[in-house]
């Protein structure tokens, strides 16, 4: 299940709306809505997110939060490690291999670390400050 799917399911349950009724109101198939909730489909379009926000009367922060969850809900995320350091590439591969087996507390701790890194200052290009520079030619 994706973060978006879990939130959508919770919103429906809190308001006692059936999947079929919700799908009808959004003019989508119940199968598609179920696939969204269970993470078998990627993030919905911005238009569908807007419709869902209107259906649940979500405004401002709640609507923004739902859109953020949709952006974080790719069921098959891809990570391109080209150009990363060997350590970063090894970490990406280890993470992809072990994520399914990590306990919730570990996943939460990793997420907290990544959120803290997002909030901090952005480093320059990877190791740019430690790369040797080619000598400059004198201006004539």
CSV table of N, CA and C in Angstrom, one decimal:
chain,number,residue,atom,x,y,z
A,1,UNK,N,0.9,-1.2,0.0
A,1,UNK,CA,0.0,0.0,0.0
A,1,UNK,C,0.9,1.2,0.0
A,2,UNK,N,0.5,2.2,-0.7
A,2,UNK,CA,1.2,3.5,-0.8
A,2,UNK,C,0.7,4.5,0.3
A,3,UNK,N,1.5,5.5,0.6
A,3,UNK,CA,1.0,6.5,1.6
A,3,UNK,C,-0.3,7.2,1.1
A,4,UNK,N,-0.4,7.4,-0.2
A,4,UNK,CA,-1.6,8.0,-0.7
A,4,UNK,C,-2.8,7.1,-0.6
A,5,UNK,N,-2.5,5.8,-0.9
A,5,UNK,CA,-3.6,4.8,-0.8
A,5,UNK,C,-4.1,4.6,0.6
A,6,UNK,N,-3.2,4.6,1.5
A,6,UNK,CA,-3.5,4.5,3.0
A,6,UNK,C,-4.4,5.7,3.4
A,7,UNK,N,-4.0,6.9,3.0
A,7,UNK,CA,-4.7,8.1,3.4
A,7,UNK,C,-6.1,8.1,2.8
A,8,UNK,N,-6.2,7.8,1.5
A,8,UNK,CA,-7.4,7.7,0.8
A,8,UNK,C,-8.4,6.8,1.5
A,9,UNK,N,-7.9,5.6,1.8
A,9,UNK,CA,-8.7,4.6,2.5
A,9,UNK,C,-9.2,5.1,3.8
A,10,UNK,N,-8.3,5.7,4.6
A,10,UNK,CA,-8.6,6.3,5.9
A,10,UNK,C,-9.7,7.4,5.8
A,11,UNK,N,-9.6,8.2,4.8
A,11,UNK,CA,-10.6,9.3,4.6
A,11,UNK,C,-11.9,8.7,4.3
A,12,UNK,N,-12.0,7.7,3.4
A,12,UNK,CA,-13.2,7.0,3.1
A,12,UNK,C,-13.8,6.4,4.3
A,13,UNK,N,-13.0,5.7,5.1
A,13,UNK,CA,-13.5,4.9,6.3
A,13,UNK,C,-14.0,5.9,7.3
A,14,UNK,N,-13.3,7.0,7.5
A,14,UNK,CA,-13.7,8.0,8.5
A,14,UNK,C,-15.1,8.6,8.2
A,15,UNK,N,-15.4,8.7,6.9
A,15,UNK,CA,-16.6,9.3,6.4
A,15,UNK,C,-17.7,8.3,6.0
A,16,UNK,N,-17.4,7.0,6.3
A,16,UNK,CA,-18.3,5.9,6.0
A,16,UNK,C,-18.7,5.9,4.5
A,17,UNK,N,-17.8,6.1,3.6
A,17,UNK,CA,-18.1,6.1,2.2
A,17,UNK,C,-17.6,4.8,1.6
A,18,UNK,N,-18.4,4.1,0.9
A,18,UNK,CA,-18.0,2.8,0.3
A,18,UNK,C,-17.1,3.1,-0.9
A,19,UNK,N,-16.3,2.1,-1.3
A,19,UNK,CA,-15.4,2.3,-2.4
A,19,UNK,C,-16.2,2.5,-3.7
A,20,UNK,N,-17.3,1.8,-3.9
A,20,UNK,CA,-18.1,1.9,-5.0
A,20,UNK,C,-18.8,3.4,-5.1
A,21,UNK,N,-19.2,3.9,-4.0
A,21,UNK,CA,-19.8,5.2,-3.9
A,21,UNK,C,-18.8,6.3,-4.3
A,22,UNK,N,-17.6,6.1,-3.7
A,22,UNK,CA,-16.5,7.0,-4.0
A,22,UNK,C,-16.1,7.0,-5.5
A,23,UNK,N,-16.0,5.8,-6.0
A,23,UNK,CA,-15.6,5.7,-7.4
A,23,UNK,C,-16.7,6.4,-8.3
A,24,UNK,N,-17.9,6.1,-8.0
A,24,UNK,CA,-19.0,6.7,-8.8
A,24,UNK,C,-19.0,8.3,-8.7
A,25,UNK,N,-18.7,8.8,-7.5
A,25,UNK,CA,-18.7,10.3,-7.3
A,25,UNK,C,-17.5,10.9,-8.1
A,26,UNK,N,-16.4,10.1,-8.2
A,26,UNK,CA,-15.2,10.6,-8.9
A,26,UNK,C,-15.2,10.3,-10.4
A,27,UNK,N,-16.2,9.5,-10.8
A,27,UNK,CA,-16.4,9.1,-12.2
A,27,UNK,C,-15.2,8.2,-12.7
A,28,UNK,N,-14.8,7.3,-11.8
A,28,UNK,CA,-13.7,6.4,-12.1
A,28,UNK,C,-14.2,5.0,-11.7
A,29,UNK,N,-13.6,3.9,-12.2
A,29,UNK,CA,-14.1,2.6,-11.9
A,29,UNK,C,-13.7,2.2,-10.4
A,30,UNK,N,-14.5,1.4,-9.8
A,30,UNK,CA,-14.1,0.9,-8.5
A,30,UNK,C,-12.8,0.1,-8.5
A,31,UNK,N,-12.5,-0.6,-9.6
A,31,UNK,CA,-11.3,-1.3,-9.7
A,31,UNK,C,-10.1,-0.4,-9.7
A,32,UNK,N,-10.2,0.7,-10.4
A,32,UNK,CA,-9.1,1.7,-10.4
A,32,UNK,C,-8.9,2.3,-9.0
A,33,UNK,N,-10.0,2.7,-8.3
A,33,UNK,CA,-9.9,3.2,-7.0
A,33,UNK,C,-9.3,2.2,-6.0
A,34,UNK,N,-9.7,1.0,-6.1
A,34,UNK,CA,-9.1,-0.1,-5.3
A,34,UNK,C,-7.6,-0.2,-5.6
A,35,UNK,N,-7.2,-0.2,-6.8
A,35,UNK,CA,-5.8,-0.3,-7.2
A,35,UNK,C,-5.0,0.9,-6.6
A,36,UNK,N,-5.6,2.1,-6.7
A,36,UNK,CA,-4.9,3.2,-6.1
A,36,UNK,C,-4.7,3.0,-4.6
A,37,UNK,N,-5.8,2.6,-3.9
A,37,UNK,CA,-5.7,2.4,-2.4
A,37,UNK,C,-4.7,1.3,-2.1
A,38,UNK,N,-4.6,0.3,-2.9
A,38,UNK,CA,-3.7,-0.9,-2.6
A,38,UNK,C,-2.3,-0.7,-3.1
A,39,UNK,N,-2.0,0.4,-3.8
A,39,UNK,CA,-0.7,0.6,-4.3
A,39,UNK,C,-0.3,-0.2,-5.6
A,40,UNK,N,-1.4,-0.6,-6.3
A,40,UNK,CA,-1.1,-1.3,-7.5
A,40,UNK,C,-1.1,-0.4,-8.7
A,41,UNK,N,-1.4,0.9,-8.5
A,41,UNK,CA,-1.4,1.9,-9.5
A,41,UNK,C,-0.5,3.0,-9.0
A,42,UNK,N,0.1,3.8,-9.9
A,42,UNK,CA,0.9,4.9,-9.5
A,42,UNK,C,0.1,6.0,-9.0
A,43,UNK,N,0.7,7.1,-8.7
A,43,UNK,CA,0.1,8.3,-8.2
A,43,UNK,C,-1.0,8.8,-9.2
A,44,UNK,N,-2.1,9.3,-8.7
A,44,UNK,CA,-3.2,9.8,-9.6
A,44,UNK,C,-2.8,11.1,-10.2
A,45,UNK,N,-3.5,11.5,-11.2
A,45,UNK,CA,-3.3,12.8,-11.8
A,45,UNK,C,-3.6,13.9,-10.9
A,46,UNK,N,-3.0,15.1,-11.1
A,46,UNK,CA,-3.4,16.3,-10.3
A,46,UNK,C,-4.9,16.6,-10.3
A,47,UNK,N,-5.5,16.3,-11.5
A,47,UNK,CA,-7.0,16.6,-11.6
A,47,UNK,C,-7.8,15.6,-10.7
A,48,UNK,N,-7.4,14.4,-10.6
A,48,UNK,CA,-8.1,13.4,-9.7
A,48,UNK,C,-7.8,13.8,-8.3
A,49,UNK,N,-6.6,14.2,-8.0
A,49,UNK,CA,-6.3,14.6,-6.6
A,49,UNK,C,-7.2,15.8,-6.2
A,50,UNK,N,-7.4,16.7,-7.1
A,50,UNK,CA,-8.3,17.9,-6.9
A,50,UNK,C,-9.7,17.4,-6.6
A,51,UNK,N,-10.2,16.5,-7.5
A,51,UNK,CA,-11.5,15.9,-7.3
A,51,UNK,C,-11.7,15.3,-5.9
A,52,UNK,N,-10.7,14.5,-5.5
A,52,UNK,CA,-10.7,13.8,-4.2
A,52,UNK,C,-10.8,14.9,-3.1
A,53,UNK,N,-10.0,15.9,-3.2
A,53,UNK,CA,-10.0,17.0,-2.2
A,53,UNK,C,-11.4,17.6,-2.1
A,54,UNK,N,-12.0,17.9,-3.3
A,54,UNK,CA,-13.4,18.4,-3.3
A,54,UNK,C,-14.4,17.5,-2.6
A,55,UNK,N,-14.2,16.2,-3.0
A,55,UNK,CA,-15.1,15.2,-2.4
A,55,UNK,C,-15.1,15.1,-0.9
A,56,UNK,N,-13.9,15.3,-0.3
A,56,UNK,CA,-13.8,15.2,1.1
A,56,UNK,C,-13.8,16.6,1.8
A,57,UNK,N,-14.0,17.6,1.0
A,57,UNK,CA,-14.0,19.0,1.5
A,57,UNK,C,-12.6,19.3,2.2
A,58,UNK,N,-11.5,18.9,1.6
A,58,UNK,CA,-10.2,19.2,2.1
A,58,UNK,C,-9.8,20.5,1.6
A,59,UNK,N,-9.3,21.4,2.5
A,59,UNK,CA,-8.8,22.7,2.0
A,59,UNK,C,-7.3,22.9,2.6
A,60,UNK,N,-6.7,23.8,1.9
A,60,UNK,CA,-5.3,24.3,2.3
A,60,UNK,C,-4.4,23.2,2.7
A,61,UNK,N,-4.0,23.1,4.0
A,61,UNK,CA,-2.9,22.2,4.4
A,61,UNK,C,-3.3,20.7,4.1
A,62,UNK,N,-4.6,20.3,4.4
A,62,UNK,CA,-5.0,19.0,4.2
A,62,UNK,C,-4.9,18.6,2.7
A,63,UNK,N,-5.3,19.5,1.8
A,63,UNK,CA,-5.2,19.2,0.4
A,63,UNK,C,-3.8,19.1,-0.1
A,64,UNK,N,-2.9,20.0,0.5
A,64,UNK,CA,-1.5,20.0,0.1
A,64,UNK,C,-0.9,18.7,0.6
A,65,UNK,N,-1.2,18.3,1.8
A,65,UNK,CA,-0.7,17.1,2.4
A,65,UNK,C,-1.0,15.9,1.5
A,66,UNK,N,-2.3,15.8,1.0
A,66,UNK,CA,-2.7,14.7,0.2
A,66,UNK,C,-1.9,14.7,-1.1
A,67,UNK,N,-1.7,15.9,-1.7
A,67,UNK,CA,-0.9,16.0,-3.0
A,67,UNK,C,0.5,15.5,-2.7
A,68,UNK,N,1.1,15.9,-1.6
A,68,UNK,CA,2.4,15.5,-1.2
A,68,UNK,C,2.5,13.9,-1.1
A,69,UNK,N,1.5,13.3,-0.5
A,69,UNK,CA,1.4,11.9,-0.4
A,69,UNK,C,1.4,11.2,-1.7
A,70,UNK,N,0.6,11.8,-2.7
A,70,UNK,CA,0.5,11.3,-4.0
A,70,UNK,C,1.9,11.3,-4.7
A,71,UNK,N,2.7,12.4,-4.5
A,71,UNK,CA,4.0,12.4,-5.1
A,71,UNK,C,5.0,11.4,-4.5
A,72,UNK,N,4.7,11.0,-3.2
A,72,UNK,CA,5.5,10.0,-2.6
A,72,UNK,C,5.0,8.5,-2.7
A,73,UNK,N,4.1,8.3,-3.7
A,73,UNK,CA,3.4,7.1,-3.8
A,73,UNK,C,3.6,6.3,-5.1
A,74,UNK,N,4.8,6.4,-5.5
A,74,UNK,CA,5.1,5.6,-6.7
A,74,UNK,C,5.4,4.1,-6.2
A,75,UNK,N,4.6,3.2,-6.7
A,75,UNK,CA,4.7,1.8,-6.2
A,75,UNK,C,6.0,1.1,-6.6
A,76,UNK,N,6.6,1.6,-7.7
A,76,UNK,CA,7.9,1.1,-8.2
A,76,UNK,C,8.9,2.2,-8.5
A,77,UNK,N,9.4,2.8,-7.4
A,77,UNK,CA,10.3,3.9,-7.6
A,77,UNK,C,11.6,3.4,-8.2
A,78,UNK,N,12.2,4.3,-9.0
A,78,UNK,CA,13.5,4.0,-9.6
A,78,UNK,C,14.5,4.9,-9.1
A,79,UNK,N,15.7,4.4,-8.9
A,79,UNK,CA,16.8,5.2,-8.4
A,79,UNK,C,18.0,5.0,-9.4
A,80,UNK,N,18.4,6.1,-10.0
A,80,UNK,CA,19.6,6.1,-10.9
A,80,UNK,C,20.8,6.5,-10.1
A,81,UNK,N,21.7,5.6,-9.9
A,81,UNK,CA,22.9,5.9,-9.1
A,81,UNK,C,24.1,6.3,-10.0
A,82,UNK,N,23.9,6.5,-11.3
A,82,UNK,CA,24.9,7.0,-12.2
A,82,UNK,C,25.4,8.4,-11.7
A,83,UNK,N,26.7,8.5,-11.5
A,83,UNK,CA,27.2,9.8,-11.1
A,83,UNK,C,27.3,9.9,-9.6
A,84,UNK,N,26.8,8.9,-8.8
A,84,UNK,CA,26.9,9.0,-7.4
A,84,UNK,C,28.3,8.3,-7.0
A,85,UNK,N,28.6,8.5,-5.7
A,85,UNK,CA,29.8,7.9,-5.2
A,85,UNK,C,29.6,6.4,-5.1
A,86,UNK,N,30.7,5.6,-5.0
A,86,UNK,CA,30.6,4.2,-4.8
A,86,UNK,C,29.8,3.9,-3.5
A,87,UNK,N,30.0,4.7,-2.4
A,87,UNK,CA,29.3,4.5,-1.2
A,87,UNK,C,27.8,4.7,-1.3
A,88,UNK,N,27.4,5.8,-2.1
A,88,UNK,CA,26.0,6.1,-2.3
A,88,UNK,C,25.4,5.0,-3.2
A,89,UNK,N,26.1,4.5,-4.2
A,89,UNK,CA,25.5,3.4,-5.0
A,89,UNK,C,25.3,2.1,-4.2
A,90,UNK,N,26.3,1.8,-3.3
A,90,UNK,CA,26.2,0.6,-2.5
A,90,UNK,C,25.0,0.8,-1.5
A,91,UNK,N,24.8,1.9,-1.0
A,91,UNK,CA,23.7,2.2,-0.1
A,91,UNK,C,22.4,2.0,-0.8
A,92,UNK,N,22.3,2.6,-2.0
A,92,UNK,CA,21.0,2.5,-2.8
A,92,UNK,C,20.7,1.0,-3.0
A,93,UNK,N,21.7,0.2,-3.4
A,93,UNK,CA,21.5,-1.2,-3.7
A,93,UNK,C,21.1,-2.0,-2.4
A,94,UNK,N,21.8,-1.7,-1.3
A,94,UNK,CA,21.5,-2.4,-0.1
A,94,UNK,C,20.1,-2.0,0.4
A,95,UNK,N,19.7,-0.7,0.3
A,95,UNK,CA,18.4,-0.3,0.7
A,95,UNK,C,17.3,-1.0,-0.2
A,96,UNK,N,17.5,-1.0,-1.5
A,96,UNK,CA,16.5,-1.7,-2.4
A,96,UNK,C,16.4,-3.2,-2.0
A,97,UNK,N,17.4,-3.8,-1.6
A,97,UNK,CA,17.4,-5.2,-1.3
A,97,UNK,C,16.8,-5.5,0.1
A,98,UNK,N,17.0,-4.6,1.0
A,98,UNK,CA,16.6,-4.9,2.4
A,98,UNK,C,15.3,-4.1,2.9
A,99,UNK,N,14.9,-3.2,2.1
A,99,UNK,CA,13.7,-2.4,2.6
A,99,UNK,C,12.6,-3.2,3.0
A,100,UNK,N,12.2,-4.2,2.3
A,100,UNK,CA,11.0,-5.0,2.6
A,100,UNK,C,11.1,-5.7,3.9
A,101,UNK,N,12.3,-5.9,4.4
A,101,UNK,CA,12.6,-6.6,5.6
A,101,UNK,C,12.8,-5.8,6.9
A,102,UNK,N,12.9,-4.4,6.7
A,102,UNK,CA,13.2,-3.6,7.8
A,102,UNK,C,12.0,-3.4,8.7
A,103,UNK,N,12.2,-3.4,10.0
A,103,UNK,CA,11.1,-3.1,11.0
A,103,UNK,C,10.6,-1.7,10.8
A,104,UNK,N,9.4,-1.5,11.2
A,104,UNK,CA,8.8,-0.1,11.1
A,104,UNK,C,9.6,0.9,11.8
A,105,UNK,N,10.1,0.6,13.0
A,105,UNK,CA,10.9,1.6,13.7
A,105,UNK,C,12.2,2.0,13.0
A,106,UNK,N,12.8,1.1,12.3
A,106,UNK,CA,14.0,1.4,11.5
A,106,UNK,C,13.6,2.3,10.3
A,107,UNK,N,12.5,1.9,9.6
A,107,UNK,CA,12.0,2.7,8.5
A,107,UNK,C,11.7,4.2,8.9
A,108,UNK,N,11.1,4.3,10.1
A,108,UNK,CA,10.7,5.6,10.6
A,108,UNK,C,12.0,6.4,10.9
A,109,UNK,N,13.0,5.7,11.5
A,109,UNK,CA,14.3,6.4,11.8
A,109,UNK,C,15.0,6.9,10.6
A,110,UNK,N,15.0,6.0,9.5
A,110,UNK,CA,15.6,6.4,8.2
A,110,UNK,C,14.8,7.6,7.6
A,111,UNK,N,13.5,7.6,7.7
A,111,UNK,CA,12.7,8.6,7.1
A,111,UNK,C,13.0,9.9,7.9
A,112,UNK,N,13.1,9.9,9.2
A,112,UNK,CA,13.4,11.0,10.0
A,112,UNK,C,14.8,11.6,9.6
A,113,UNK,N,15.8,10.8,9.4
A,113,UNK,CA,17.1,11.2,9.0
A,113,UNK,C,17.0,11.9,7.6
A,114,UNK,N,16.3,11.4,6.7
A,114,UNK,CA,16.1,12.0,5.4
A,114,UNK,C,15.4,13.3,5.4
A,115,UNK,N,14.4,13.4,6.2
A,115,UNK,CA,13.6,14.6,6.4
A,115,UNK,C,14.5,15.7,7.0
A,116,UNK,N,15.4,15.3,8.0
A,116,UNK,CA,16.3,16.3,8.6
A,116,UNK,C,17.3,16.7,7.6
A,117,UNK,N,17.8,15.8,6.7
A,117,UNK,CA,18.7,16.2,5.7
A,117,UNK,C,18.1,17.2,4.7
A,118,UNK,N,16.8,16.9,4.3
A,118,UNK,CA,16.1,17.8,3.4
A,118,UNK,C,15.9,19.2,4.0
A,119,UNK,N,15.8,19.3,5.3
A,119,UNK,CA,15.6,20.6,5.9
A,119,UNK,C,16.9,21.4,6.1
A,120,UNK,N,18.0,20.7,6.0
A,120,UNK,CA,19.3,21.4,6.2
A,120,UNK,C,19.8,22.1,4.9
A,121,UNK,N,21.0,22.7,5.0
A,121,UNK,CA,21.5,23.3,3.8
A,121,UNK,C,21.9,22.3,2.7
A,122,UNK,N,21.7,22.7,1.4
A,122,UNK,CA,22.0,21.8,0.3
A,122,UNK,C,23.5,21.8,0.1
A,123,UNK,N,24.1,20.6,0.0
A,123,UNK,CA,25.6,20.6,-0.3
A,123,UNK,C,25.7,20.9,-1.8
A,124,UNK,N,26.9,21.3,-2.1
A,124,UNK,CA,27.2,21.5,-3.5
A,124,UNK,C,27.3,20.2,-4.2
A,125,UNK,N,27.7,20.2,-5.4
A,125,UNK,CA,27.8,18.9,-6.2
A,125,UNK,C,28.6,17.9,-5.4
A,126,UNK,N,28.3,16.7,-5.5
A,126,UNK,CA,28.9,15.6,-4.8
A,126,UNK,C,30.5,15.7,-4.8
A,127,UNK,N,31.0,15.9,-3.6
A,127,UNK,CA,32.4,16.0,-3.4
A,127,UNK,C,33.1,17.1,-4.2
A,128,UNK,N,32.4,18.1,-4.6
A,128,UNK,CA,33.1,19.1,-5.5
A,128,UNK,C,34.2,19.8,-4.7
A,129,UNK,N,34.0,20.0,-3.4
A,129,UNK,CA,35.0,20.7,-2.7
A,129,UNK,C,36.3,19.9,-2.5
A,130,UNK,N,36.3,18.6,-2.6
A,130,UNK,CA,37.4,17.8,-2.4
A,130,UNK,C,38.1,17.3,-3.7
A,131,UNK,N,37.4,17.5,-4.8
A,131,UNK,CA,38.0,17.1,-6.1
A,131,UNK,C,39.2,18.0,-6.5
A,132,UNK,N,40.2,17.4,-7.0
A,132,UNK,CA,41.4,18.3,-7.4
A,132,UNK,C,41.0,19.1,-8.6
A,133,UNK,N,41.4,20.3,-8.6
A,133,UNK,CA,41.1,21.2,-9.7
A,133,UNK,C,42.3,21.2,-10.7
A,134,UNK,N,42.0,21.3,-12.0
A,134,UNK,CA,43.0,21.5,-13.0
A,134,UNK,C,43.6,22.9,-12.8
A,135,UNK,N,44.9,23.0,-13.0
A,135,UNK,CA,45.5,24.3,-12.9
A,135,UNK,C,45.0,25.2,-14.0
A,136,UNK,N,44.8,26.5,-13.6
A,136,UNK,CA,44.3,27.5,-14.5
A,136,UNK,C,45.5,28.0,-15.4
A,137,UNK,N,45.1,28.2,-16.6
A,137,UNK,CA,46.1,28.8,-17.5
A,137,UNK,C,46.2,30.3,-17.2
A,138,UNK,N,47.4,30.9,-17.2
A,138,UNK,CA,47.4,32.3,-16.9
A,138,UNK,C,46.9,33.1,-18.1
A,139,UNK,N,46.2,34.2,-17.8
A,139,UNK,CA,45.7,35.1,-18.8
A,139,UNK,C,46.8,35.8,-19.5
A,140,UNK,N,46.8,35.9,-20.8
A,140,UNK,CA,47.9,36.6,-21.5
A,140,UNK,C,47.5,38.0,-21.8
